[in-house]
XYZ file of C-alpha atoms in Angstrom:
217
model
C 154.743 106.357 38.427
C 154.066 102.871 37.325
C 155.038 102.855 33.825
C 154.330 100.472 31.063
C 157.922 99.195 31.198
C 157.604 98.347 34.966
C 154.265 96.721 34.167
C 155.935 94.355 31.925
C 158.555 93.625 34.364
C 155.943 92.975 36.828
C 154.134 90.518 34.371
C 157.548 88.587 34.154
C 158.205 88.286 37.802
C 154.471 87.055 38.034
C 155.055 84.241 35.590
C 157.948 82.985 37.639
C 156.033 83.462 40.853
C 152.851 81.299 39.408
C 154.993 78.302 38.591
C 154.497 77.252 42.297
C 151.045 76.469 43.490
C 149.953 78.640 46.222
C 147.836 77.906 49.286
C 144.075 77.058 48.745
C 141.851 80.148 48.046
C 139.935 81.200 51.276
C 136.386 82.470 50.953
C 135.612 85.663 52.403
C 139.360 86.691 52.044
C 140.719 85.868 48.585
C 137.360 85.471 46.924
C 133.671 86.162 47.498
C 130.615 83.925 46.578
C 128.007 86.110 44.250
C 124.860 86.423 46.505
C 122.669 86.122 43.297
C 124.489 84.091 40.680
C 124.258 85.439 37.130
C 123.836 83.455 34.097
C 126.841 83.326 31.637
C 127.195 83.856 27.950
C 129.791 81.386 27.326
C 127.854 78.105 26.905
C 130.010 75.115 27.843
C 132.760 77.222 28.785
C 133.753 78.579 32.391
C 133.172 82.277 31.948
C 135.628 85.052 33.423
C 134.426 88.582 33.488
C 137.107 91.318 33.767
C 135.165 94.627 34.626
C 137.476 97.645 34.121
C 137.940 101.264 33.377
C 140.353 102.536 30.873
C 141.445 105.373 33.037
C 141.737 103.114 36.172
C 145.491 103.215 37.132
C 144.728 99.620 38.802
C 143.514 98.265 35.576
C 146.278 99.670 33.586
C 148.764 98.222 36.040
C 147.079 94.606 35.797
C 146.802 94.598 32.022
C 150.258 93.131 31.303
C 149.963 90.355 33.914
C 146.405 89.639 32.907
C 147.668 89.164 29.224
C 150.446 86.927 30.257
C 147.888 84.887 32.054
C 145.451 84.626 29.118
C 148.229 83.032 27.108
C 148.061 79.855 29.180
C 144.000 80.028 29.558
C 142.411 76.295 29.283
C 140.465 75.635 26.301
C 137.158 75.439 28.278
C 137.622 79.006 29.841
C 136.471 82.232 28.174
C 137.149 85.527 29.389
C 135.131 88.568 28.510
C 135.982 92.271 29.187
C 133.194 94.439 30.351
C 133.900 98.241 30.739
C 132.235 99.297 33.848
C 130.093 102.588 33.773
C 129.666 103.939 37.385
C 129.451 107.589 36.525
C 128.568 109.439 33.139
C 132.427 110.243 32.461
C 132.875 106.419 32.362
C 130.506 106.091 29.348
C 132.942 107.269 26.513
C 135.520 104.754 27.545
C 133.007 102.015 27.440
C 131.589 103.168 24.018
C 135.255 103.349 22.830
C 135.734 99.589 23.784
C 132.523 98.375 22.188
C 133.323 100.448 18.910
C 136.713 98.655 18.781
C 135.003 95.339 19.479
C 132.701 95.807 16.500
C 135.369 96.905 14.157
C 137.723 93.965 15.035
C 140.260 96.271 16.429
C 140.291 95.209 20.093
C 143.401 93.006 19.712
C 145.517 95.897 18.009
C 144.279 98.885 19.978
C 143.180 97.809 23.559
C 146.391 98.226 25.046
C 147.079 101.387 23.286
C 143.889 103.026 24.497
C 145.153 102.119 28.111
C 148.583 104.031 27.264
C 146.786 106.895 25.800
C 144.716 107.457 28.903
C 147.514 106.510 31.543
C 150.825 107.421 29.817
C 150.231 110.055 27.272
C 147.354 111.615 29.444
C 145.328 111.987 26.283
C 141.488 112.914 26.929
C 139.941 110.428 24.879
C 136.618 111.617 26.133
C 136.895 114.418 24.226
C 135.299 113.625 20.774
C 137.931 115.852 18.932
C 140.809 114.417 20.621
C 139.482 110.776 20.308
C 138.800 111.324 16.463
C 142.346 112.724 15.736
C 143.872 109.840 17.774
C 141.745 106.996 16.258
C 142.856 108.660 12.460
C 146.560 108.434 13.584
C 146.042 104.649 14.442
C 145.406 104.210 10.607
C 141.579 103.693 11.248
C 138.715 105.222 9.087
C 137.836 108.107 11.438
C 134.166 108.670 9.806
C 133.526 105.094 10.027
C 134.657 104.801 13.755
C 132.618 107.750 14.667
C 129.545 106.378 12.855
C 129.907 103.183 15.052
C 130.684 104.888 18.185
C 127.823 107.206 17.978
C 125.302 104.457 17.136
C 122.388 103.087 18.770
C 123.985 99.491 18.962
C 127.164 100.870 20.587
C 125.233 102.732 23.156
C 123.020 99.700 23.845
C 126.269 97.563 24.359
C 127.581 100.038 26.869
C 124.120 100.234 28.605
C 124.223 96.344 29.052
C 127.475 96.374 30.292
C 126.537 98.996 33.001
C 123.689 96.915 33.958
C 125.749 93.712 34.306
C 128.089 95.687 36.762
C 125.029 96.419 38.904
C 123.845 92.909 38.742
C 126.993 91.671 40.049
C 126.990 94.530 42.559
C 130.424 95.740 41.521
C 131.690 98.585 43.465
C 135.276 98.975 42.139
C 137.673 97.975 39.243
C 139.401 95.834 38.223
C 136.846 92.825 39.413
C 136.678 89.294 38.113
C 133.780 87.323 38.164
C 134.084 83.360 37.781
C 131.169 81.677 35.941
C 128.490 83.957 37.467
C 129.273 82.716 40.864
C 132.552 84.163 42.475
C 134.210 87.454 42.660
C 137.932 88.221 43.115
C 140.089 91.323 42.780
C 143.619 92.367 43.641
C 142.405 94.217 46.780
C 141.043 90.885 48.125
C 144.059 88.819 47.343
C 146.465 91.562 48.154
C 149.047 90.863 45.190
C 148.847 90.225 41.515
C 150.657 86.741 41.604
C 148.047 85.698 44.384
C 145.166 86.887 42.207
C 146.199 84.574 39.260
C 146.686 81.791 41.776
C 142.989 82.374 43.234
C 141.520 82.766 39.508
C 143.192 79.270 38.619
C 141.632 77.607 41.457
C 138.151 79.162 41.116
C 138.360 77.922 37.535
C 138.977 74.429 38.621
C 136.128 74.803 41.118
C 133.669 76.224 38.569
C 134.642 73.478 36.469
C 134.110 70.835 38.890
C 130.513 72.358 39.736
C 129.801 72.049 36.130
C 130.767 68.386 36.107
C 133.462 68.842 33.474
C 136.866 67.789 33.055
C 139.841 70.172 31.949
C 140.501 70.580 28.362
C 144.173 70.668 27.252
C 145.579 73.124 24.758
C 144.378 76.634 23.859
């Protein structure tokens, strides 16, 4: 079993591996061009979309390395996480994500939700289990449930599902760069290579925008 401890160890190895530049990303192997490019929601910043599912073991394994990579994200790049909804039983996780987003709790609880599903084997799709778990995190359960069951949250989850359809996403985790390119670990065959490809596609997208890299965070 790929535990959280092993995941962090992998993230540390990834940090060392990415010190050296990798070979040029190859279209059709390391990444694919989106047939119908989509508009981005990040304005002048290069947009990275991460499509994920809380119960996906591959998304869970990627999380530590992704968080390490995000610490060095260029100032002109913005990452947006999008919970994919391929089946009805994926919707509760999407609603949970957007509820945490609206309550300003993503930073504190996003990783804990992954752990609850993948390490503790908690069924957070069950409203009673979810309510009890959220209360244990020190969150007002009634307020949480009101937002979770709101029209606004359902709309956000539906929009995320529609975005996955627009990009023809068939699996997770999948990453979209500036509405034009898609890559994934199944394409790059390793986590270190995934982040090398992401870095190269950011440079490519920036150049296509006619921009220069902004230093700092």
